[in-house]
mmCIF file of C-alpha atoms in Angstrom:
data_model
loop_
_atom_site.group_PDB
_atom_site.id
_atom_site.type_symbol
_atom_site.label_atom_id
_atom_site.label_comp_id
_atom_site.label_asym_id
_atom_site.label_seq_id
_atom_site.Cartn_x
_atom_site.Cartn_y
_atom_site.Cartn_z
ATOM 1 C CA MET A 1 -2.447 86.941 130.090
ATOM 2 C CA ASP A 2 1.311 86.281 130.275
ATOM 3 C CA TRP A 3 2.813 89.416 131.839
ATOM 4 C CA THR A 4 6.408 88.252 131.173
ATOM 5 C CA ALA A 5 6.048 89.507 127.609
ATOM 6 C CA TYR A 6 6.159 92.991 129.113
ATOM 7 C CA LEU A 7 9.502 92.512 130.884
ATOM 8 C CA PRO A 8 11.379 94.703 128.341
ATOM 9 C CA MET A 9 8.998 97.522 129.273
ATOM 10 C CA LEU A 10 9.938 97.085 132.929
ATOM 11 C CA TRP A 11 13.647 97.100 132.125
ATOM 12 C CA GLN A 12 13.245 100.289 130.112
ATOM 13 C CA GLY A 13 11.401 101.833 133.035
ATOM 14 C CA ALA A 14 14.185 100.750 135.382
ATOM 15 C CA ALA A 15 16.740 102.391 133.085
ATOM 16 C CA VAL A 16 14.759 105.649 133.167
ATOM 17 C CA THR A 17 14.533 105.456 136.957
ATOM 18 C CA MET A 18 18.270 104.912 137.326
ATOM 19 C CA THR A 19 19.088 107.713 134.882
ATOM 20 C CA ILE A 20 16.864 110.187 136.718
ATOM 21 C CA THR A 21 18.230 109.079 140.079
ATOM 22 C CA LEU A 22 21.902 109.373 139.112
ATOM 23 C CA ALA A 23 21.383 112.761 137.458
ATOM 24 C CA SER A 24 19.466 114.006 140.505
ATOM 25 C CA ILE A 25 22.160 112.775 142.882
ATOM 26 C CA ALA A 26 24.906 114.451 140.844
ATOM 27 C CA ILE A 27 23.133 117.811 140.608
ATOM 28 C CA GLY A 28 21.853 117.547 144.170
ATOM 29 C CA GLY A 29 25.397 116.894 145.403
ATOM 30 C CA VAL A 30 26.615 120.103 143.785
ATOM 31 C CA LEU A 31 23.720 122.045 145.318
ATOM 32 C CA ALA A 32 24.359 120.444 148.699
ATOM 33 C CA PHE A 33 28.000 121.497 148.772
ATOM 34 C CA LEU A 34 27.239 124.969 147.453
ATOM 35 C CA PHE A 35 24.495 125.816 149.927
ATOM 36 C CA GLY A 36 26.055 123.839 152.779
ATOM 37 C CA VAL A 37 29.299 125.809 152.490
ATOM 38 C CA LEU A 38 27.367 129.070 152.180
ATOM 39 C CA ARG A 39 25.555 128.260 155.428
ATOM 40 C CA VAL A 40 28.899 128.150 157.204
ATOM 41 C CA GLU A 41 31.133 130.533 155.257
ATOM 42 C CA GLY A 42 28.790 132.713 153.225
ATOM 43 C CA GLY A 43 28.355 135.684 155.515
ATOM 44 C CA TRP A 44 24.988 136.980 156.674
ATOM 45 C CA VAL A 45 23.344 137.539 153.283
ATOM 46 C CA LEU A 46 24.440 134.373 151.487
ATOM 47 C CA SER A 47 23.915 132.286 154.609
ATOM 48 C CA THR A 48 20.326 133.546 154.813
ATOM 49 C CA VAL A 49 19.741 132.707 151.130
ATOM 50 C CA ALA A 50 21.116 129.198 151.710
ATOM 51 C CA LEU A 51 18.945 128.809 154.814
ATOM 52 C CA CYS A 52 15.816 129.804 152.882
ATOM 53 C CA TYR A 53 16.643 127.268 150.147
ATOM 54 C CA THR A 54 17.205 124.386 152.565
ATOM 55 C CA GLU A 55 14.116 125.138 154.637
ATOM 56 C CA VAL A 56 11.825 125.472 151.618
ATOM 57 C CA PHE A 57 12.872 122.188 150.038
ATOM 58 C CA ARG A 58 13.092 120.294 153.328
ATOM 59 C CA GLY A 59 9.907 121.764 154.732
ATOM 60 C CA THR A 60 7.559 121.138 151.811
ATOM 61 C CA SER A 61 6.283 117.936 150.238
ATOM 62 C CA LEU A 62 8.196 116.565 147.263
ATOM 63 C CA PHE A 63 4.819 115.628 145.789
ATOM 64 C CA VAL A 64 3.718 119.287 145.896
ATOM 65 C CA GLN A 65 7.109 120.513 144.643
ATOM 66 C CA LEU A 66 6.863 118.210 141.644
ATOM 67 C CA PHE A 67 3.367 119.362 140.730
ATOM 68 C CA TRP A 68 4.222 123.029 141.330
ATOM 69 C CA PHE A 69 7.226 122.905 138.997
ATOM 70 C CA TYR A 70 5.336 120.947 136.351
ATOM 71 C CA TYR A 71 1.943 122.682 136.403
ATOM 72 C CA ALA A 72 2.439 126.101 138.053
ATOM 73 C CA LEU A 73 5.686 127.328 136.489
ATOM 74 C CA PRO A 74 4.305 127.160 132.912
ATOM 75 C CA LEU A 75 1.724 129.759 133.997
ATOM 76 C CA VAL A 76 4.564 132.296 134.322
ATOM 77 C CA GLY A 77 6.268 131.224 131.107
ATOM 78 C CA LEU A 78 8.701 128.623 132.477
ATOM 79 C CA SER A 79 8.168 125.064 131.333
ATOM 80 C CA PHE A 80 10.382 121.982 131.147
ATOM 81 C CA GLU A 81 10.122 118.514 129.714
ATOM 82 C CA PRO A 82 8.777 115.961 132.232
ATOM 83 C CA VAL A 83 12.154 114.218 132.658
ATOM 84 C CA THR A 84 13.945 117.536 133.135
ATOM 85 C CA THR A 85 11.339 118.592 135.679
ATOM 86 C CA GLY A 86 11.706 115.328 137.571
ATOM 87 C CA ILE A 87 15.488 115.596 137.701
ATOM 88 C CA LEU A 88 15.477 119.259 138.777
ATOM 89 C CA VAL A 89 12.906 118.749 141.533
ATOM 90 C CA LEU A 90 14.569 115.617 142.902
ATOM 91 C CA ALA A 91 17.964 117.334 142.751
ATOM 92 C CA ALA A 92 16.687 120.432 144.564
ATOM 93 C CA HIS A 93 15.023 118.247 147.189
ATOM 94 C CA ALA A 94 18.163 116.174 147.725
ATOM 95 C CA GLY A 95 20.271 119.345 147.725
ATOM 96 C CA GLY A 96 18.209 120.793 150.566
ATOM 97 C CA TYR A 97 18.803 117.760 152.774
ATOM 98 C CA GLY A 98 22.392 117.404 151.583
ATOM 99 C CA ALA A 99 23.167 121.023 152.455
ATOM 100 C CA GLU A 100 22.324 120.274 156.082
ATOM 101 C CA ILE A 101 24.629 117.254 155.980
ATOM 102 C CA VAL A 102 27.456 119.445 154.648
ATOM 103 C CA ARG A 103 26.760 122.193 157.190
ATOM 104 C CA GLY A 104 26.725 119.717 160.064
ATOM 105 C CA ALA A 105 29.969 118.057 158.952
ATOM 106 C CA LEU A 106 31.767 121.397 158.531
ATOM 107 C CA SER A 107 30.524 122.577 161.908
ATOM 108 C CA SER A 108 31.923 119.451 163.549
ATOM 109 C CA VAL A 109 35.528 120.258 162.599
ATOM 110 C CA SER A 110 37.547 120.975 165.727
ATOM 111 C CA VAL A 111 37.762 124.649 166.683
ATOM 112 C CA HIS A 112 41.403 124.086 167.643
ATOM 113 C CA GLN A 113 42.265 123.147 164.081
ATOM 114 C CA LEU A 114 40.544 126.250 162.741
ATOM 115 C CA GLU A 115 42.460 128.383 165.243
ATOM 116 C CA ALA A 116 45.705 126.691 164.204
ATOM 117 C CA ALA A 117 44.941 127.496 160.557
ATOM 118 C CA ARG A 118 44.391 131.145 161.441
ATOM 119 C CA ALA A 119 47.649 131.154 163.390
ATOM 120 C CA LEU A 120 49.383 129.958 160.217
ATOM 121 C CA ASN A 121 47.800 132.887 158.328
ATOM 122 C CA PHE A 122 45.523 130.660 156.255
ATOM 123 C CA SER A 123 42.780 132.568 154.472
ATOM 124 C CA ARG A 124 39.173 131.451 154.926
ATOM 125 C CA PHE A 125 39.365 129.851 151.482
ATOM 126 C CA GLN A 126 42.552 127.950 152.375
ATOM 127 C CA THR A 127 41.131 126.884 155.729
ATOM 128 C CA LEU A 128 37.975 125.597 154.077
ATOM 129 C CA PHE A 129 39.684 123.591 151.335
ATOM 130 C CA HIS A 130 42.785 122.404 153.209
ATOM 131 C CA VAL A 131 41.494 121.891 156.747
ATOM 132 C CA SER A 132 37.688 121.723 157.006
ATOM 133 C CA LEU A 133 36.508 119.980 153.839
ATOM 134 C CA PRO A 134 39.063 117.112 153.800
ATOM 135 C CA GLN A 135 37.829 116.034 157.233
ATOM 136 C CA ALA A 136 34.164 116.884 156.741
ATOM 137 C CA VAL A 137 33.815 114.939 153.481
ATOM 138 C CA VAL A 138 34.725 111.703 155.272
ATOM 139 C CA GLU A 139 32.029 112.332 157.867
ATOM 140 C CA MET A 140 29.440 113.157 155.192
ATOM 141 C CA MET A 141 29.733 109.940 153.194
ATOM 142 C CA PRO A 142 27.428 107.615 155.211
ATOM 143 C CA ALA A 143 24.696 110.263 155.331
ATOM 144 C CA PHE A 144 25.065 110.967 151.606
ATOM 145 C CA GLY A 145 24.765 107.244 150.948
ATOM 146 C CA ASN A 146 21.433 107.182 152.768
ATOM 147 C CA LEU A 147 20.342 110.294 150.858
ATOM 148 C CA ALA A 148 21.196 108.634 147.533
ATOM 149 C CA ILE A 149 19.044 105.604 148.330
ATOM 150 C CA GLU A 150 16.234 107.848 149.561
ATOM 151 C CA THR A 151 16.414 109.773 146.271
ATOM 152 C CA LEU A 152 16.041 106.507 144.361
ATOM 153 C CA LYS A 153 12.918 105.613 146.328
ATOM 154 C CA LEU A 154 11.431 109.081 145.946
ATOM 155 C CA SER A 155 12.037 108.954 142.187
ATOM 156 C CA SER A 156 8.908 106.795 141.894
ATOM 157 C CA LEU A 157 6.887 110.012 142.302
ATOM 158 C CA VAL A 158 7.972 111.216 138.852
ATOM 159 C CA SER A 159 5.507 108.696 137.430
ATOM 160 C CA LEU A 160 2.818 111.185 138.486
ATOM 161 C CA ILE A 161 3.891 113.567 135.709
ATOM 162 C CA SER A 162 3.731 110.840 133.050
ATOM 163 C CA ILE A 163 7.398 109.842 133.042
ATOM 164 C CA ALA A 164 7.713 106.215 131.974
ATOM 165 C CA ASP A 165 9.908 105.173 134.884
ATOM 166 C CA LEU A 166 9.803 101.809 136.632
ATOM 167 C CA THR A 167 6.708 102.615 138.715
ATOM 168 C CA PHE A 168 4.821 104.036 135.722
ATOM 169 C CA SER A 169 5.717 100.985 133.614
ATOM 170 C CA ALA A 170 4.665 98.580 136.357
ATOM 171 C CA GLN A 171 1.330 100.331 136.771
ATOM 172 C CA SER A 172 0.725 100.317 133.005
ATOM 173 C CA ILE A 173 1.468 96.579 132.761
ATOM 174 C CA ARG A 174 -0.706 95.882 135.771
ATOM 175 C CA ASN A 175 -3.626 97.727 134.140
ATOM 176 C CA ILE A 176 -3.263 95.518 131.059
ATOM 177 C CA THR A 177 -2.680 92.129 132.707
ATOM 178 C CA LEU A 178 -4.447 92.644 136.071
ATOM 179 C CA ASP A 179 -1.648 90.604 137.649
ATOM 180 C CA SER A 180 -0.753 92.832 140.593
ATOM 181 C CA ALA A 181 1.166 90.330 142.721
ATOM 182 C CA SER A 182 3.701 89.213 140.106
ATOM 183 C CA ILE A 183 4.330 92.620 138.580
ATOM 184 C CA TYR A 184 4.734 94.510 141.832
ATOM 185 C CA SER A 185 6.923 91.734 143.256
ATOM 186 C CA VAL A 186 9.301 92.086 140.302
ATOM 187 C CA THR A 187 9.150 95.882 140.636
ATOM 188 C CA LEU A 188 10.027 95.583 144.316
ATOM 189 C CA LEU A 189 13.031 93.414 143.464
ATOM 190 C CA CYS A 190 14.139 95.898 140.793
ATOM 191 C CA TYR A 191 14.145 98.766 143.280
ATOM 192 C CA PHE A 192 16.008 96.619 145.799
ATOM 193 C CA ALA A 193 18.624 95.668 143.195
ATOM 194 C CA MET A 194 19.135 99.310 142.216
ATOM 195 C CA SER A 195 19.452 100.244 145.899
ATOM 196 C CA LEU A 196 22.156 97.605 146.294
ATOM 197 C CA VAL A 197 24.051 98.997 143.295
ATOM 198 C CA LEU A 198 23.882 102.501 144.760
ATOM 199 C CA MET A 199 24.942 101.240 148.175
ATOM 200 C CA ILE A 200 27.955 99.413 146.751
ATOM 201 C CA GLY A 201 28.926 102.476 144.716
ATOM 202 C CA VAL A 202 28.744 104.717 147.780
ATOM 203 C CA ARG A 203 30.782 102.263 149.869
ATOM 204 C CA ILE A 204 33.493 102.165 147.198
ATOM 205 C CA LEU A 205 33.517 105.962 146.996
ATOM 206 C CA GLU A 206 33.674 106.181 150.788
ATOM 207 C CA ARG A 207 36.729 103.915 150.878
ATOM 208 C CA ILE A 208 38.429 106.000 148.197
ATOM 209 C CA VAL A 209 37.709 109.214 150.122
ATOM 210 C CA ARG A 210 38.927 107.737 153.420
ATOM 211 C CA ARG A 211 42.095 106.443 151.758
ATOM 212 C CA GLY A 212 42.732 109.822 150.148
ATOM 213 C CA ASN A 213 42.301 111.556 153.494
ATOM 214 C CA ALA A 214 44.331 109.081 155.516
ATOM 215 C CA PHE A 215 47.404 111.316 155.679
ATOM 216 C CA PRO A 216 45.571 114.531 156.611
ATOM 217 C CA ARG A 217 43.587 112.699 159.294
ATOM 218 C CA ALA A 218 46.773 111.254 160.738
ATOM 219 C CA ALA A 219 48.473 114.632 160.625
ATOM 220 C CA HIS A 220 45.583 116.303 162.463
ATOM 221 C CA SER A 221 45.178 113.620 165.123
#
């Protein structure tokens, strides 16, 4: 059986995969900054809440998280569409790891610069947004790039809750044609191509961020 007739199905699956990945990265980035900043500047209560969030989502399997959100939450009256569930779980997972990236980058800002900000009567809010974050964001970018690619690879797990992503489509075609080698080779290339697109996007964003922070970095050096 000629499996190439099913190529449109693969492309549709790839589009679903990319959509879920980009949405998860966007939401996960917001969660990462929120909980990462709270870890550093949130005080005892909020810092503890942020710590619990990061440890739960970093310390448990994404596979189990996905099934828990999809099959367990409906038992208490909370249910979501499969795509929504996939995006939320991937975003929460990425946010947990991203929060640690943000926390680490903020913690690496020189103590002398923070003391200088206090000497200039900067508030904690002003110090965070005018001193700490402009420098920390530059340091975060390579790690966030790796996290984005990891999120793309982990997105294949959403096929387990019947989302017709690239992996689900490839498996369906393989079951029809029984041509494992060709189909999975093309699927492998599709994931690699999407990883390259993400990598290029992150590199461009990193250059923009570094260029935008060139003056502050020079002023602080």
